[in-house]
């Protein structure tokens, strides 16, 4: 694998950032990890950590100096009031792309989300030409960042891979996840390919595992060479045991965004999603 | 696998119905099998059989009481005069969907057919958005049933999976079947997925095995998770031994419907298909 | 204009048939008009009338002898119980096409309907490649007839133009009709072109006037040369005066089929449509 | 024309807002005009004016109370540094939609822009399914607002028409404008239709006149009934007299966004556009 | 209209070249006309004529020196043996584009033909994305030239408009021409727009008049601003009087290429087309 | 496998022809190999060799007498001046198809090339409906031959498979080849399927191995049953060791045609490609 001189990982203390630190450390001479949270207990040998707020340009810009590429996973990872998302999710993306541009960073690999297209029916089998249909303010922040990424590519030549992460968890947690699960090892594979593909321009790609029931089609991004290895179907028996009743009139069961397709926007949505995910799906 | 309280199987004594009885019995507490023919010699422990004529609403309606889902495979399985198809194929479908609606049945899994799209050239590589192009009155009855299924879903919320069965036989019998074969185990897999997918709305799906030469594309129905395992190519040597001469001007070799694409409609078609299939393909 | 030797018009006493009798009489040496109703009070010089039931092959077949083309407008023109539609709408179409085939008639010009695609959202701007999405049993009978027409063309070389008639009335009666109106003169133009175009194969075409707000796109049928002249917008002031409140959650205002998109199937639907059309809009 | 009780117009003192005040005043019992600038010298009889900053929710929200619809034309109408666009263009949209939602306003008619799709080549003849390809931060703010509009429609039932305004000026000013010109009367026509169409859901529409050389296709929004009447070609002689040399390698001549397709993002872009438009195009 | 310094017209003595000489002379300070035939009897004041063989590079190259644009209409205008087409149609195109490149000519306006896509069914309503489907060696030479044109644009920045001329005659001569007619004035309009549009890159466009029955769709080339004014329908009565019997199984009546769709390739095709066009069509 | 009586292989001494001689000898009673070069040192038992110039009809025509199918791989396999390509690549194809037609040969399997579509961006993930976009005169000769092949199929019933060969080499030689590699065994598989598929009409197919990063999509040619087995990814480590710096502004890294997408046309292109391929890619 190609060795980078310096990679930057934002959101390094988050659920997915934590998964990525080790493989990214293995791909670069130096990995700079950052998060708004405190540093992790232990760092890899070639890893440094800087605490920083994505909403503050003066904290973000210095981090990208000398970086080859940025893996931008920092953000509020859930629905939230628009005002709360502004800093980390909207400004955060702007700060990352603008800083990357100023420092001549070559590429941003971005944690976009299924929620940028969450209102599409699962049964439409969409591919990567489907238009944005956000399901929440959170999804809207992903649409914004993808459009920003395309703008920086077309006007400034800054490359971007926008990984629309589906249900990235240790195991598929419910019936929907039989289609939408992204295993941690497949997440790592996808990030690696997003980094090591020599030229990418601007490209979105769905982050799903090799699930029997995967509802989306990545063929336009085939040149990335992402070949997922895991299959949620292996967890079928476990999942079915606690599945909630099927209801074809329920958008949370028929749309890509799942529960996000029905929760209210903003604050009350946050609460409802929490409640829904506490219940067996 | 999810256990249903009651499943109904029509056409239970037919070639494909006979294949489905055992796996369906395994998926439900009670399986009600029905056919216009006499009962099979032996029944599974949790299986009951009622002889009934699909063309008679009063015989069909009572059977669906309390059913979770119906697997509707009963019909004349071949070209026939329009008048003969009316009862079992046209009215039969109407009776099944109407009875299902009245009894609150959740879903119909329907044996549609390649002959609903049989006039499409094989080399077009159609997917599930291709329009109806029936090749016979038989194919027309499948188009009718699919449109009926969509109507009941959109107006009444009754779900349907319309399996467009290609060449479902123990072995691929001729060159065309190298592309169009559907093995019995793959038929069972597809019916199981059509039943156990939590929500489906209305969806057509091509019933073909994992053949090297499969001429159609199921990607819009990917969420069903149908992953065929058999490949007609394993029978290549056997098939080639008796293959008839290739003729690219012959629609029966260039269209999805095969011989159905050239036989006359109705009665004389019946005879010709019989003769063609008796000859080596 | 090309003069035909003999044309046949079914449904000659219906609202639209009555509009067509005079222009058709002008296009042929002999016009045979037929309907299940009694003969009109007066006939054109070269017009004869035979009362006949579309549901009876022995009454229909003799009428087509020697005909060049058939203009098939006979049918129950509204939602009805499936059983009631069977004779005139389903069998009726079969009888017409079968009789046309037997007598070597060249072409059927058929009164199909917007209700064959009535569940499509108006805002989708569909063209002629959109799939069938019937909104009623009535719409289903149109889907059936179109598929039958395609089958007879592809297997028997019998040509067909399937005119999907939208709101064909003297004046646009409500807001929806500002988009969907088909004036009588435009209906006549479209039927004439459907007859005088030298070769047509099988082709569907939307029957709408040149309305500012026409929601559909006929470009695939451009070769027919149908150029509507009337525009519902001329009636805007009159229509707006009695318009019912707009509601974007109401499928009857957002789907092509209008009220048909929401009424129950069959008998109760008949009643509701009557009531809705008695009310303003 | 339908009379509204109350309409709200933002950006009422801008170039286009000024054009809209009179026709909107004619469509409503009360027109509330607002802008960050001082009130216009004279108001229409049923017009009131409130100075307000789109970036301040507490100034915006009260204005929408009791409104039927909002015509949202307020924003910085040009490329600007991202930070400067934040208040009026990004937050401004959020405030309008959120306030509209809180007050039960039925619809927002929004001044989107060609610059939301400005990187598409003019020769692609795009229709309304083309994806966002912003050419500037300004264009990005339009992409954001359109996605926001779709979200509020899909999750909250608030309707929106997003008018992608091309070159809206008294006369076409350069060769590009021969294709992209939107006359003031056609702007008024399009806003009127966006208001008086009974139900719209979410729909984008290109704001161009009936120019011979119009490079885009509105057919998916046909149901709005927008029929432009003016044609930039009438100004051909005048325009050609001062046209700058043609260069097919120059994106500003080959992309929909024109000069915006080549200027740097942000501050330096502002200056360059000014300079380019001062020169003869 | 923009005045060119020098235009070159090939095929100046042909049927269409003769139509173009006057309007082109009006668009340029100098018009150089060329043909393999003898000079026309009279020349326009600013027109010069050089006899030259398109198949000879040394005769062609000097003509283009100093030219702004070339209007390349020279070629055998009919089916012919492949060998005979080689010089004027295949090499001729290569010589024109290569010479244009060497002299820095900005654009070639090329007389391509419907016969580059002549095997497409008329009823498909194709637009400009339809693939090449030549109907003759003649049509093949047009496909070759269009691909050559695209290559010179993409690799060398030499612009091209490829006008796919349909039935360009003083009057529509038969039923097919009711759809495919291109009047001389519309030809002139289209060539003018192909020249005066500031930037075109590479673009094909269908050369048909504003016929009611026009079977093709130019929307992707809308930016050229070609607005035909004539309508073959005005000749309906005259055409119908001598129309040959319609036969929907006859490709010459159902495919865009007309008679070319059925004649043998090469020499025997030449003869048959002559015979067919001598007979009343 | 089906045994042919006689197969003809052109370009038998070329890099790919040499790979094909043995498998083709195994598929036929007699293999006639031909090339403009001297005979290979040894021939297979049932193989004969005739030296011939593709540019000479009298040398080519006799070879095809009695042949079942022709595998046409002879041509200059690289960019060259247009004049040099004329004989072997342009006339050569014409001679092969014309001779095949005269002798009643059933099918031509043709070595087309990625360079017929080489200007398409790799990231577009094109399928077989993408239009021709040649990147060189060499690519243009492939476009010409494919259109010729389609013409002979549509007018004369001569079948053709046009294999668009990508990077056919013993091993993937550079980063681009990780996507575009076609292994020798996969080439053989594809040629075999092109021969043994009973009916093919006219069909193009991309010749690429089962590479993780394959940038194109063969689904429309699925009926051929080509299932590649090799994967360039197995050579990743070796390739990456000598990879040249990635540059997303470099068309040779972003377009399917690779270096061909940037070299000058004709002679100077030849030299540059040689130089580029001598350098580490």
mmCIF file with all atom_site columns, C-alpha atoms in Angstrom, chain E residues 82-83 86 90-91 94 98 119-120 129 131-137 140 143-144 147-148 150-152 154-156 255 259-266, chain F residues 82-83 86 90-91 94 98 119-120 129 131-137 140 143-144 147-148 150-152 154-156 255 259-266:
data_model
loop_
_atom_site.group_PDB
_atom_site.id
_atom_site.type_symbol
_atom_site.label_atom_id
_atom_site.label_alt_id
_atom_site.label_comp_id
_atom_site.label_asym_id
_atom_site.label_entity_id
_atom_site.label_seq_id
_atom_site.pdbx_PDB_ins_code
_atom_site.Cartn_x
_atom_site.Cartn_y
_atom_site.Cartn_z
_atom_site.occupancy
_atom_site.B_iso_or_equiv
_atom_site.pdbx_formal_charge
_atom_site.auth_seq_id
_atom_site.auth_comp_id
_atom_site.auth_asym_id
_atom_site.auth_atom_id
_atom_site.pdbx_PDB_model_num
ATOM 1  C CA . UNK E 1 82  ? -17.864 1.572  -50.952 1.00 0.00 ? 82  UNK E CA 1
ATOM 2  C CA . UNK E 1 83  ? -14.908 2.149  -53.269 1.00 0.00 ? 83  UNK E CA 1
ATOM 3  C CA . UNK E 1 86  ? -13.929 6.429  -50.378 1.00 0.00 ? 86  UNK E CA 1
ATOM 4  C CA . UNK E 1 90  ? -14.395 9.331  -46.431 1.00 0.00 ? 90  UNK E CA 1
ATOM 5  C CA . UNK E 1 91  ? -11.087 10.889 -47.487 1.00 0.00 ? 91  UNK E CA 1
ATOM 6  C CA . UNK E 1 94  ? -10.484 13.661 -43.418 1.00 0.00 ? 94  UNK E CA 1
ATOM 7  C CA . UNK E 1 98  ? -7.063  17.952 -41.336 1.00 0.00 ? 98  UNK E CA 1
ATOM 8  C CA . UNK E 1 119 ? -32.138 2.083  -39.145 1.00 0.00 ? 119 UNK E CA 1
ATOM 9  C CA . UNK E 1 120 ? -33.874 3.560  -36.085 1.00 0.00 ? 120 UNK E CA 1
ATOM 10 C CA . UNK E 1 129 ? -28.220 10.664 -27.850 1.00 0.00 ? 129 UNK E CA 1
ATOM 11 C CA . UNK E 1 131 ? -26.371 5.702  -31.326 1.00 0.00 ? 131 UNK E CA 1
ATOM 12 C CA . UNK E 1 132 ? -25.271 5.483  -34.946 1.00 0.00 ? 132 UNK E CA 1
ATOM 13 C CA . UNK E 1 133 ? -27.268 2.995  -36.982 1.00 0.00 ? 133 UNK E CA 1
ATOM 14 C CA . UNK E 1 134 ? -26.248 3.566  -40.612 1.00 0.00 ? 134 UNK E CA 1
ATOM 15 C CA . UNK E 1 135 ? -28.481 2.181  -43.342 1.00 0.00 ? 135 UNK E CA 1
ATOM 16 C CA . UNK E 1 136 ? -26.017 2.209  -46.246 1.00 0.00 ? 136 UNK E CA 1
ATOM 17 C CA . UNK E 1 137 ? -22.347 2.731  -47.084 1.00 0.00 ? 137 UNK E CA 1
ATOM 18 C CA . UNK E 1 140 ? -21.543 4.796  -42.845 1.00 0.00 ? 140 UNK E CA 1
ATOM 19 C CA . UNK E 1 143 ? -20.969 8.073  -39.103 1.00 0.00 ? 143 UNK E CA 1
ATOM 20 C CA . UNK E 1 144 ? -17.259 8.083  -39.874 1.00 0.00 ? 144 UNK E CA 1
ATOM 21 C CA . UNK E 1 147 ? -16.749 10.448 -35.165 1.00 0.00 ? 147 UNK E CA 1
ATOM 22 C CA . UNK E 1 148 ? -13.845 12.178 -36.898 1.00 0.00 ? 148 UNK E CA 1
ATOM 23 C CA . UNK E 1 150 ? -15.747 14.576 -32.399 1.00 0.00 ? 150 UNK E CA 1
ATOM 24 C CA . UNK E 1 151 ? -12.144 13.417 -32.331 1.00 0.00 ? 151 UNK E CA 1
ATOM 25 C CA . UNK E 1 152 ? -10.847 16.675 -33.791 1.00 0.00 ? 152 UNK E CA 1
ATOM 26 C CA . UNK E 1 154 ? -11.795 16.592 -28.252 1.00 0.00 ? 154 UNK E CA 1
ATOM 27 C CA . UNK E 1 155 ? -8.148  16.321 -29.221 1.00 0.00 ? 155 UNK E CA 1
ATOM 28 C CA . UNK E 1 156 ? -7.548  19.480 -31.252 1.00 0.00 ? 156 UNK E CA 1
ATOM 29 C CA . UNK E 1 255 ? -37.495 3.428  -40.278 1.00 0.00 ? 255 UNK E CA 1
ATOM 30 C CA . UNK E 1 259 ? -35.920 3.510  -48.856 1.00 0.00 ? 259 UNK E CA 1
ATOM 31 C CA . UNK E 1 260 ? -32.291 3.449  -47.773 1.00 0.00 ? 260 UNK E CA 1
ATOM 32 C CA . UNK E 1 261 ? -33.364 1.113  -44.975 1.00 0.00 ? 261 UNK E CA 1
ATOM 33 C CA . UNK E 1 262 ? -34.173 -1.614 -47.459 1.00 0.00 ? 262 UNK E CA 1
ATOM 34 C CA . UNK E 1 263 ? -31.980 -1.222 -50.510 1.00 0.00 ? 263 UNK E CA 1
ATOM 35 C CA . UNK E 1 264 ? -28.978 -3.498 -50.901 1.00 0.00 ? 264 UNK E CA 1
ATOM 36 C CA . UNK E 1 265 ? -25.639 -1.968 -49.994 1.00 0.00 ? 265 UNK E CA 1
ATOM 37 C CA . UNK E 1 266 ? -23.523 -0.493 -52.762 1.00 0.00 ? 266 UNK E CA 1
ATOM 38 C CA . UNK F 2 82  ? -4.251  8.223  -40.766 1.00 0.00 ? 82  UNK F CA 1
ATOM 39 C CA . UNK F 2 83  ? -2.752  7.170  -44.088 1.00 0.00 ? 83  UNK F CA 1
ATOM 40 C CA . UNK F 2 86  ? -6.135  3.144  -43.949 1.00 0.00 ? 86  UNK F CA 1
ATOM 41 C CA . UNK F 2 90  ? -10.100 0.705  -42.298 1.00 0.00 ? 90  UNK F CA 1
ATOM 42 C CA . UNK F 2 91  ? -9.977  -1.214 -45.578 1.00 0.00 ? 91  UNK F CA 1
ATOM 43 C CA . UNK F 2 94  ? -14.260 -3.590 -44.962 1.00 0.00 ? 94  UNK F CA 1
ATOM 44 C CA . UNK F 2 98  ? -17.427 -7.926 -47.361 1.00 0.00 ? 98  UNK F CA 1
ATOM 45 C CA . UNK F 2 119 ? -12.335 10.059 -24.186 1.00 0.00 ? 119 UNK F CA 1
ATOM 46 C CA . UNK F 2 120 ? -15.001 9.031  -21.642 1.00 0.00 ? 120 UNK F CA 1
ATOM 47 C CA . UNK F 2 129 ? -24.892 2.371  -24.496 1.00 0.00 ? 129 UNK F CA 1
ATOM 48 C CA . UNK F 2 131 ? -21.555 6.782  -27.593 1.00 0.00 ? 131 UNK F CA 1
ATOM 49 C CA . UNK F 2 132 ? -18.309 6.544  -29.524 1.00 0.00 ? 132 UNK F CA 1
ATOM 50 C CA . UNK F 2 133 ? -15.650 8.979  -28.305 1.00 0.00 ? 133 UNK F CA 1
ATOM 51 C CA . UNK F 2 134 ? -12.432 7.964  -30.079 1.00 0.00 ? 134 UNK F CA 1
ATOM 52 C CA . UNK F 2 135 ? -9.162  9.236  -28.674 1.00 0.00 ? 135 UNK F CA 1
ATOM 53 C CA . UNK F 2 136 ? -6.934  8.707  -31.733 1.00 0.00 ? 136 UNK F CA 1
ATOM 54 C CA . UNK F 2 137 ? -7.035  7.807  -35.411 1.00 0.00 ? 137 UNK F CA 1
ATOM 55 C CA . UNK F 2 140 ? -11.494 6.130  -35.018 1.00 0.00 ? 140 UNK F CA 1
ATOM 56 C CA . UNK F 2 143 ? -15.509 3.228  -34.387 1.00 0.00 ? 143 UNK F CA 1
ATOM 57 C CA . UNK F 2 144 ? -15.647 2.831  -38.149 1.00 0.00 ? 144 UNK F CA 1
ATOM 58 C CA . UNK F 2 147 ? -20.506 0.923  -37.328 1.00 0.00 ? 147 UNK F CA 1
ATOM 59 C CA . UNK F 2 148 ? -19.660 -1.206 -40.366 1.00 0.00 ? 148 UNK F CA 1
ATOM 60 C CA . UNK F 2 150 ? -23.760 -2.975 -37.249 1.00 0.00 ? 150 UNK F CA 1
ATOM 61 C CA . UNK F 2 151 ? -24.577 -2.103 -40.852 1.00 0.00 ? 151 UNK F CA 1
ATOM 62 C CA . UNK F 2 152 ? -23.735 -5.603 -42.088 1.00 0.00 ? 152 UNK F CA 1
ATOM 63 C CA . UNK F 2 154 ? -28.855 -4.863 -39.928 1.00 0.00 ? 154 UNK F CA 1
ATOM 64 C CA . UNK F 2 155 ? -28.779 -4.996 -43.719 1.00 0.00 ? 155 UNK F CA 1
ATOM 65 C CA . UNK F 2 156 ? -27.193 -8.373 -44.417 1.00 0.00 ? 156 UNK F CA 1
ATOM 66 C CA . UNK F 2 255 ? -10.067 9.030  -19.107 1.00 0.00 ? 255 UNK F CA 1
ATOM 67 C CA . UNK F 2 259 ? -2.151  7.942  -22.609 1.00 0.00 ? 259 UNK F CA 1
ATOM 68 C CA . UNK F 2 260 ? -4.078  7.833  -25.879 1.00 0.00 ? 260 UNK F CA 1
ATOM 69 C CA . UNK F 2 261 ? -6.338  10.517 -24.431 1.00 0.00 ? 261 UNK F CA 1
ATOM 70 C CA . UNK F 2 262 ? -3.514  13.031 -24.487 1.00 0.00 ? 262 UNK F CA 1
ATOM 71 C CA . UNK F 2 263 ? -1.111  12.144 -27.274 1.00 0.00 ? 263 UNK F CA 1
ATOM 72 C CA . UNK F 2 264 ? -1.264  14.149 -30.493 1.00 0.00 ? 264 UNK F CA 1
ATOM 73 C CA . UNK F 2 265 ? -3.054  12.447 -33.367 1.00 0.00 ? 265 UNK F CA 1
ATOM 74 C CA . UNK F 2 266 ? -1.012  10.534 -35.901 1.00 0.00 ? 266 UNK F CA 1
#
